mmCIF file of C-alpha atoms in Angstrom:
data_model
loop_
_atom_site.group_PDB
_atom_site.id
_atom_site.type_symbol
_atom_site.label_atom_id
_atom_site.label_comp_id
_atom_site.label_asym_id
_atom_site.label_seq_id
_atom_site.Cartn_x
_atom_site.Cartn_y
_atom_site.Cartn_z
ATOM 1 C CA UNK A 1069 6.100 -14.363 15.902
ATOM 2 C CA UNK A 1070 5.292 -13.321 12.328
ATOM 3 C CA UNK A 1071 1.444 -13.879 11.105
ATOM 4 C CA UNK A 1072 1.400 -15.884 7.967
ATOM 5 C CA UNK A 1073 -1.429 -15.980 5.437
ATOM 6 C CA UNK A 1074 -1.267 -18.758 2.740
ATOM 7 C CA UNK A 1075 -4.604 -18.043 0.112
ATOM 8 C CA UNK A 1076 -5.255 -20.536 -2.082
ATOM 9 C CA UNK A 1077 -7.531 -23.706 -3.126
ATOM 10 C CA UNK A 1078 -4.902 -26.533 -3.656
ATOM 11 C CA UNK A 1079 -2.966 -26.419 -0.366
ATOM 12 C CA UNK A 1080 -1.122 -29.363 -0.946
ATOM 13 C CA UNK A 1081 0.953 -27.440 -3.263
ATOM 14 C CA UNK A 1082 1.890 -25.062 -0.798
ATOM 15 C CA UNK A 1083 3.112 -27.571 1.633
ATOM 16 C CA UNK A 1084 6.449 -27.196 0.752
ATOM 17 C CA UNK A 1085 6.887 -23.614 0.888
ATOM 18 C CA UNK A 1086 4.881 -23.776 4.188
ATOM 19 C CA UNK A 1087 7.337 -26.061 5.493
ATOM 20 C CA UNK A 1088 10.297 -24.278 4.500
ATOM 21 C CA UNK A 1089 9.150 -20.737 6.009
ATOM 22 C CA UNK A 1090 8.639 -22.489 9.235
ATOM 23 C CA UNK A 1091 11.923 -24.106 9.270
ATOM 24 C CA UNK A 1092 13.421 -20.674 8.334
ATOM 25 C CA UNK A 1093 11.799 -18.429 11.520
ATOM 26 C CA UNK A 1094 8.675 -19.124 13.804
ATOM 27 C CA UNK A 1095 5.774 -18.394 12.367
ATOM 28 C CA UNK A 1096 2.264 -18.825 13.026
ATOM 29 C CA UNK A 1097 0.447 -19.982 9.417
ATOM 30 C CA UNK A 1098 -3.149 -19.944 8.965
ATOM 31 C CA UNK A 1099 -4.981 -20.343 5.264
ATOM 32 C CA UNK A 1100 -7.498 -20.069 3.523
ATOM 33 C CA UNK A 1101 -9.435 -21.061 0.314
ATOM 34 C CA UNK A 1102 -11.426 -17.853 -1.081
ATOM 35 C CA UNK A 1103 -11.745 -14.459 -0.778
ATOM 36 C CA UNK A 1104 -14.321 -14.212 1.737
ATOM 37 C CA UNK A 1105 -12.005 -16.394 4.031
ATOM 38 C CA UNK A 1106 -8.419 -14.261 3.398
ATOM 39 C CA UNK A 1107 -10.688 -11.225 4.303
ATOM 40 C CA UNK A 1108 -12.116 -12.337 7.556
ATOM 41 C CA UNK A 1109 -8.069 -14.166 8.162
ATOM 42 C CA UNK A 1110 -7.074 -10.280 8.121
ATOM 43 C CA UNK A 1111 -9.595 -8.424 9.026
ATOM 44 C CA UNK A 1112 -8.813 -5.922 12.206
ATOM 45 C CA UNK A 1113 -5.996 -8.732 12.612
ATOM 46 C CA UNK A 1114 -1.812 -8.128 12.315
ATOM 47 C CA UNK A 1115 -1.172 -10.152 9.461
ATOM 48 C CA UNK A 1116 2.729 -9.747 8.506
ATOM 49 C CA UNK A 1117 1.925 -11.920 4.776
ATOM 50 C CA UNK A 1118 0.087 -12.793 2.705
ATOM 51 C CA UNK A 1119 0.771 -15.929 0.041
ATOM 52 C CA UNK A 1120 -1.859 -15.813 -2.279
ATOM 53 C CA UNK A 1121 -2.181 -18.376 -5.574
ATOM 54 C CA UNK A 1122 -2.630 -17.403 -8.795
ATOM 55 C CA UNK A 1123 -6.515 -18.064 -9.062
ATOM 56 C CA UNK A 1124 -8.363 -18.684 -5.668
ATOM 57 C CA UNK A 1125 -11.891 -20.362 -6.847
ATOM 58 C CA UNK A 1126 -12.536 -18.536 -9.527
ATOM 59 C CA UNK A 1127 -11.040 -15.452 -8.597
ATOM 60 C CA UNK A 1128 -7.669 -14.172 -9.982
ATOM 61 C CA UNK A 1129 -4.833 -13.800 -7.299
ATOM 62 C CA UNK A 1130 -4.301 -10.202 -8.261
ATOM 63 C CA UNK A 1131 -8.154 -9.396 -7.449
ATOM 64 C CA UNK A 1132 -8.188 -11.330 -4.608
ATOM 65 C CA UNK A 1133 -4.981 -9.082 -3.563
ATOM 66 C CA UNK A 1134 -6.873 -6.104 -4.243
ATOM 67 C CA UNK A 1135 -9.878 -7.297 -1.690
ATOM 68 C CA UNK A 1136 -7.895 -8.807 0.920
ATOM 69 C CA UNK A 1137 -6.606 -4.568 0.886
ATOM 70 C CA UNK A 1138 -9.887 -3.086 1.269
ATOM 71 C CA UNK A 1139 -9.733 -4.907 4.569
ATOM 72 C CA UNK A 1140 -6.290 -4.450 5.962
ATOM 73 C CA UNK A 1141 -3.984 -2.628 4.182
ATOM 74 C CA UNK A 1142 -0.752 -3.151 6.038
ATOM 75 C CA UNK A 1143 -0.696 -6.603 5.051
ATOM 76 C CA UNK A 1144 2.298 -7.440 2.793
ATOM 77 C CA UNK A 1145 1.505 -9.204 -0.551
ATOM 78 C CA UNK A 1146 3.732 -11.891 -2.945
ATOM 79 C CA UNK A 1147 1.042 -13.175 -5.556
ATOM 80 C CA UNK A 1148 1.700 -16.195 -7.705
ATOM 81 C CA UNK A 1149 1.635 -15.345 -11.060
ATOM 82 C CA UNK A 1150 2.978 -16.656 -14.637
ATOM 83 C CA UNK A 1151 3.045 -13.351 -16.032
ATOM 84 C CA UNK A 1152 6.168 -12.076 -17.223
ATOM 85 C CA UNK A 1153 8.019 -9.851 -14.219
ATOM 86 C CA UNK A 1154 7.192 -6.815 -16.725
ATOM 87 C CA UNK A 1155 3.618 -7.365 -18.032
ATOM 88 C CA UNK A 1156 3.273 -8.933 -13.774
ATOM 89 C CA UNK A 1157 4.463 -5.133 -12.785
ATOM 90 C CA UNK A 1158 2.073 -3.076 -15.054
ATOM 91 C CA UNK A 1159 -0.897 -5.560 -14.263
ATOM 92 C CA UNK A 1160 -0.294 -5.042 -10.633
ATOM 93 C CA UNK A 1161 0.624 -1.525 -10.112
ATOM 94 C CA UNK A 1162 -1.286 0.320 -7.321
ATOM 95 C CA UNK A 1163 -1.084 -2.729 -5.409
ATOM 96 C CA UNK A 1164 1.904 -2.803 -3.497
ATOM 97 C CA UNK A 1165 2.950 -6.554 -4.166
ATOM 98 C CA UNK A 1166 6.283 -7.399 -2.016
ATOM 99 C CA UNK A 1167 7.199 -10.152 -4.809
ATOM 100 C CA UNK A 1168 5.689 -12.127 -7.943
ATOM 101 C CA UNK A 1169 6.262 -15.775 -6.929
ATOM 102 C CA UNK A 1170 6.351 -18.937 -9.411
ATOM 103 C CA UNK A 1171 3.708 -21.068 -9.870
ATOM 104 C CA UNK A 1172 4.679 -24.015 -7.403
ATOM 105 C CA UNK A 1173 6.335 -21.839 -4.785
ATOM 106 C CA UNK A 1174 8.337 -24.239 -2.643
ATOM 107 C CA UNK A 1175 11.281 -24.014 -0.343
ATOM 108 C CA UNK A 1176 13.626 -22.240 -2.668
ATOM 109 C CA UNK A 1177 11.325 -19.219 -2.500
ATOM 110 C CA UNK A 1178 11.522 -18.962 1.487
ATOM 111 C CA UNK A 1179 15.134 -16.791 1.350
ATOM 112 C CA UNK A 1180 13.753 -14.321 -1.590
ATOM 113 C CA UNK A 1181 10.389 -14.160 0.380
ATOM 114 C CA UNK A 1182 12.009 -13.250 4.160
ATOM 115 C CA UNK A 1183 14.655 -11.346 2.997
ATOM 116 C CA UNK A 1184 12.149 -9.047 0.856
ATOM 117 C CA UNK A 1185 10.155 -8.495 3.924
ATOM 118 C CA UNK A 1186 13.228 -7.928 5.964
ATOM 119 C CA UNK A 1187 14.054 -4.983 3.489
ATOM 120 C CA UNK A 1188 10.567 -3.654 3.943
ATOM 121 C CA UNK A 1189 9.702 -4.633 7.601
ATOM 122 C CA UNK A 1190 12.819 -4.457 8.979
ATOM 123 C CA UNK A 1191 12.367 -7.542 10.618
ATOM 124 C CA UNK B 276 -7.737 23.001 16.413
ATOM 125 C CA UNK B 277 -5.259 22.497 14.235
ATOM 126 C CA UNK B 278 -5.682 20.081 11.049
ATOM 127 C CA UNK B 279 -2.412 19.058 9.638
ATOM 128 C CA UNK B 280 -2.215 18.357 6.449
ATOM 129 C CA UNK B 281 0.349 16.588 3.829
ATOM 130 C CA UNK B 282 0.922 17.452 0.289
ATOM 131 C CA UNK B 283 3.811 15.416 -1.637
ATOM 132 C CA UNK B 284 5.654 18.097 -3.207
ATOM 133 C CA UNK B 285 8.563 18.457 -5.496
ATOM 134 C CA UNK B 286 11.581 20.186 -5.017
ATOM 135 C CA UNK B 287 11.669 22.692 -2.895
ATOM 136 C CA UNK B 288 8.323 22.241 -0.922
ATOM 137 C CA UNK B 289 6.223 24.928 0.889
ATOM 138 C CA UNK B 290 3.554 26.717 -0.631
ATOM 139 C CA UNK B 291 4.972 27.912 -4.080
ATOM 140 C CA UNK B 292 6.093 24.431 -5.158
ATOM 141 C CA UNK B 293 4.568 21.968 -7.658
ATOM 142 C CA UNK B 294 2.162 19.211 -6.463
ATOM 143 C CA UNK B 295 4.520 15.753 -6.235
ATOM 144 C CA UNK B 296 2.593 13.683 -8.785
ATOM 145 C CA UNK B 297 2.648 10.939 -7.537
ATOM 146 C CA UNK B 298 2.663 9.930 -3.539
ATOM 147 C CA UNK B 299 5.368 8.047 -2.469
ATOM 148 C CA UNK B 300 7.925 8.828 -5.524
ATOM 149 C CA UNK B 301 7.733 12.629 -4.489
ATOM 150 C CA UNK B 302 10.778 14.740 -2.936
ATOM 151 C CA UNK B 303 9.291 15.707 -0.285
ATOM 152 C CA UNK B 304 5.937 16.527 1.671
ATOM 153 C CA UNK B 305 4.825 19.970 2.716
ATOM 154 C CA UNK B 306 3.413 19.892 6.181
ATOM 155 C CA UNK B 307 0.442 22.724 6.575
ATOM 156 C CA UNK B 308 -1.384 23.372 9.640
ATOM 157 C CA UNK B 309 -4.656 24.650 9.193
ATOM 158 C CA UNK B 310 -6.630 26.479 11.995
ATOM 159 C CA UNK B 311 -10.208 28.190 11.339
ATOM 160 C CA UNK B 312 -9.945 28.178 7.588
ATOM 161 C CA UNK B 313 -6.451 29.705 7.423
ATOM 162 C CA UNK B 314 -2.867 28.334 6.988
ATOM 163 C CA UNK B 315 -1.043 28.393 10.344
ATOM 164 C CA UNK B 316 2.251 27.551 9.530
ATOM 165 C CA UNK B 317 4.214 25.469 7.280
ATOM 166 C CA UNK B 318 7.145 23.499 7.068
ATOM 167 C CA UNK B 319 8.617 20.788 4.480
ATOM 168 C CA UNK B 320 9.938 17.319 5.709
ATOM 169 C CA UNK B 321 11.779 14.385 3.413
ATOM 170 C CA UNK B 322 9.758 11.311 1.861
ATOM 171 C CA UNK B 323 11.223 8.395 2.986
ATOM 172 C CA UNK B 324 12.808 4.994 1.099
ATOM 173 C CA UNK B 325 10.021 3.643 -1.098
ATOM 174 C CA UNK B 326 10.811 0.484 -3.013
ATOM 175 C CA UNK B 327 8.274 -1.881 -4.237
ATOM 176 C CA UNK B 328 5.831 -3.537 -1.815
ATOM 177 C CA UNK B 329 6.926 -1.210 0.535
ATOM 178 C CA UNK B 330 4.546 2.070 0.343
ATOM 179 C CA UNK B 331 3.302 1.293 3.562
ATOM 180 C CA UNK B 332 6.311 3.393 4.857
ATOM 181 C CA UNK B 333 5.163 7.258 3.952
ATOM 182 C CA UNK B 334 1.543 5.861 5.536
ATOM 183 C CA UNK B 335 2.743 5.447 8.009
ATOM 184 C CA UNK B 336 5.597 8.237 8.033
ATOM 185 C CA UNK B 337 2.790 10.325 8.058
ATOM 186 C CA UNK B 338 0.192 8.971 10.439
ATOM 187 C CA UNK B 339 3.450 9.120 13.375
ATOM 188 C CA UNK B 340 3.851 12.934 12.192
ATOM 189 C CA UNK B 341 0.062 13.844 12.577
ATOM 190 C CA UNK B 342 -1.147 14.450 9.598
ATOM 191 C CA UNK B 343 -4.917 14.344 9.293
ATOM 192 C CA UNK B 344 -5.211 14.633 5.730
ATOM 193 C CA UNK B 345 -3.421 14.704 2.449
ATOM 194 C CA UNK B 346 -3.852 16.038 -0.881
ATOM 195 C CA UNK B 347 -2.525 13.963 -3.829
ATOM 196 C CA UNK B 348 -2.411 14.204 -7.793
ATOM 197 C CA UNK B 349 -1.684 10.369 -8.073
ATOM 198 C CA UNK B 350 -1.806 7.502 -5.941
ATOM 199 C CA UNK B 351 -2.110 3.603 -5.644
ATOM 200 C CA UNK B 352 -4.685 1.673 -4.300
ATOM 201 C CA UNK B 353 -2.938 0.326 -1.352
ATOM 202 C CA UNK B 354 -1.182 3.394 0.024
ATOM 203 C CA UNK B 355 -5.311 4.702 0.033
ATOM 204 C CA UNK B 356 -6.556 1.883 1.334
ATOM 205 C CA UNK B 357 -3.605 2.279 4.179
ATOM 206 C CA UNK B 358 -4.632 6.027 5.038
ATOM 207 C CA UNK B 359 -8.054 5.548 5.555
ATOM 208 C CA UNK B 360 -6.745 2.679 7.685
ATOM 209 C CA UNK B 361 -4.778 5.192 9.841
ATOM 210 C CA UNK B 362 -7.727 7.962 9.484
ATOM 211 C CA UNK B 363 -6.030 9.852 7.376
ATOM 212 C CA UNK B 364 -8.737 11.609 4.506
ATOM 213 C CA UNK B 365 -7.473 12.124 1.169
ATOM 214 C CA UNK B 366 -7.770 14.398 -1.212
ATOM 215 C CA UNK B 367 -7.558 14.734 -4.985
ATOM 216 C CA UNK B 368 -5.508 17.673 -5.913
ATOM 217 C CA UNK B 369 -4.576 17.051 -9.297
ATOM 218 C CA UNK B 370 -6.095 20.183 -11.189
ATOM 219 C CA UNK B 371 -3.934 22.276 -9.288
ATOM 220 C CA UNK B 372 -0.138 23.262 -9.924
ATOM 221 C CA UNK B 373 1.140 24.243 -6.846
ATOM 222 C CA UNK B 374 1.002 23.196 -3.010
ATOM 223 C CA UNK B 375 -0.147 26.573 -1.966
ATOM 224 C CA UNK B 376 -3.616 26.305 -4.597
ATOM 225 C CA UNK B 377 -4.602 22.927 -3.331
ATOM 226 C CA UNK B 378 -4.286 23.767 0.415
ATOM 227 C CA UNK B 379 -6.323 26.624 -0.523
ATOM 228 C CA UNK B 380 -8.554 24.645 -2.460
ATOM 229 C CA UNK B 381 -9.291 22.471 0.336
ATOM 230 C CA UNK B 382 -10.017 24.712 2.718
ATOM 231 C CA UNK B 383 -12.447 26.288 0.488
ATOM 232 C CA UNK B 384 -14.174 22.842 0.632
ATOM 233 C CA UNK B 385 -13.619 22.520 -3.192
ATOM 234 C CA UNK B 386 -11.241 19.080 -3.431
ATOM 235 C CA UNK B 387 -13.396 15.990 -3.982
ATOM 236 C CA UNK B 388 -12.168 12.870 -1.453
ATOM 237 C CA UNK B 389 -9.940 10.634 -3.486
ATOM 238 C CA UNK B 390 -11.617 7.502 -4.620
ATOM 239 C CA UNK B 391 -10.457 4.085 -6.121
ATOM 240 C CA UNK B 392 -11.559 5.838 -9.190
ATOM 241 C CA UNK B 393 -8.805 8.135 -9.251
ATOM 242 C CA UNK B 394 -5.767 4.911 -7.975
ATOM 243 C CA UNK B 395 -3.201 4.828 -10.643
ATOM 244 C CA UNK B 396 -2.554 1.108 -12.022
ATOM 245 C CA UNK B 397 -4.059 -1.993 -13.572
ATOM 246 C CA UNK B 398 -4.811 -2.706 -10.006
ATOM 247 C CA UNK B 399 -8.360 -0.812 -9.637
#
């Protein structure tokens, strides 16, 4: 069962996506509301996703990306983010993100999202 | 005992080639086993598929091929982060030209350990 990883501070706007991924595969989905929390969530844990908002707290997704990292690596990123998908690229390279997602990801993201880690994963 | 160590290298590997710029988009790696300060052997071996959000792959690529450490011009955050999750040490080798100097150059104890200073990217 795939480890999922939802980061953000207004979960009822993740609901939706939530929903959908679990409809799509099983999945076990745990979140969390700052950095401190995503980094214990995947610390010396198998953590196939991460979903992390745009701005956690006060903290922008992209540097909460970068920390949840320095604890575990292998842990596959998509980052909400308005950014253009250019400007989103160059602000994010060196970090590995799997996929840029819109700012109210819902259940129209869940293909893009599991096929992109298929491609990657494998599974 | 023998150290193995990785060097992304452009075409066509081994000691005389050019240092890959940057991991993950090189050609190839050059494998070089190191035993009491001198070069044991060598041998070259493809990069693998490396599209984005997926540079997980040569980390792991090379961690299953026992490498111990690698020497890199350029590299992202993550991929670091990932090898000093696997134990592999890295090494920044981008003041030298070809595979051959920067193996040297490590042995002789004379590459510093790449830091986040050195990541390529808006992301450090």
């Amino acid at each position: 069962m795939k480890q999922l990883l939802i980061v953000t501070s207004r979960p009822d706007d993740f609901a939706d996506l939530a929903a959908g991924l679990s409809s799509h595969e099983p999945l076990s989905i745990a979140w969390a509301d700052s950095t401190a929390a995503a980094q214990a969530a995947v610390s010396g844990k198998k953590v196939d996703l991460a979903v992390i908002d745009e701005t956690v707290g006060d903290q922008p997704g992209l540097t909460v990306a970068r920390d949840i990292l320095m604890k575990n690596a292998m842990v596959n990123l998509a980052v909400v983010s308005r950014l253009s998908p250019e400007i989103f690229h160059d602000t994010a390279e060196g970090l590995g993100i799997m996929l840029q997602l819109p700012p109210r990801p819902d259940a129209g993201q869940v293909k893009m999202l599991m096929e992109t880690m298929k491609s990657i994963t494998g599974s | 005992m023998n150290t193995l160590i990785a060097i992304p290298s452009s075409t066509p590997g081994g000691l005389d080639a050019p240092l890959g710029a940057h991991f993950g988009h090189c050609d190839m790696y050059t494998m070089v086993s190191v035993k009491d300060k001198a070069i044991a052997s060598v041998s070259v071996i493809p990069n693998v598929p490396h599209q984005q959000g997926g540079c997980m792959a040569p980390v792991q690529y090379l961690a299953e091929k026992g490498a111990k450490k690698l020497i890199a011009g350029g590299m992202g955050f993550r991929p670091l982060m990932g090898f000093n999750q696997v134990g592999i040490d890295v090494y920044f080798g981008g003041n030298f030209q070809t595979v051959g100097d920067a193996v040297n150059a490590l042995i002789n104890g004379e590459l510093p350990q790449f830091s986040q200073e050195h990541t390529c990217g808006g992301g450090h």
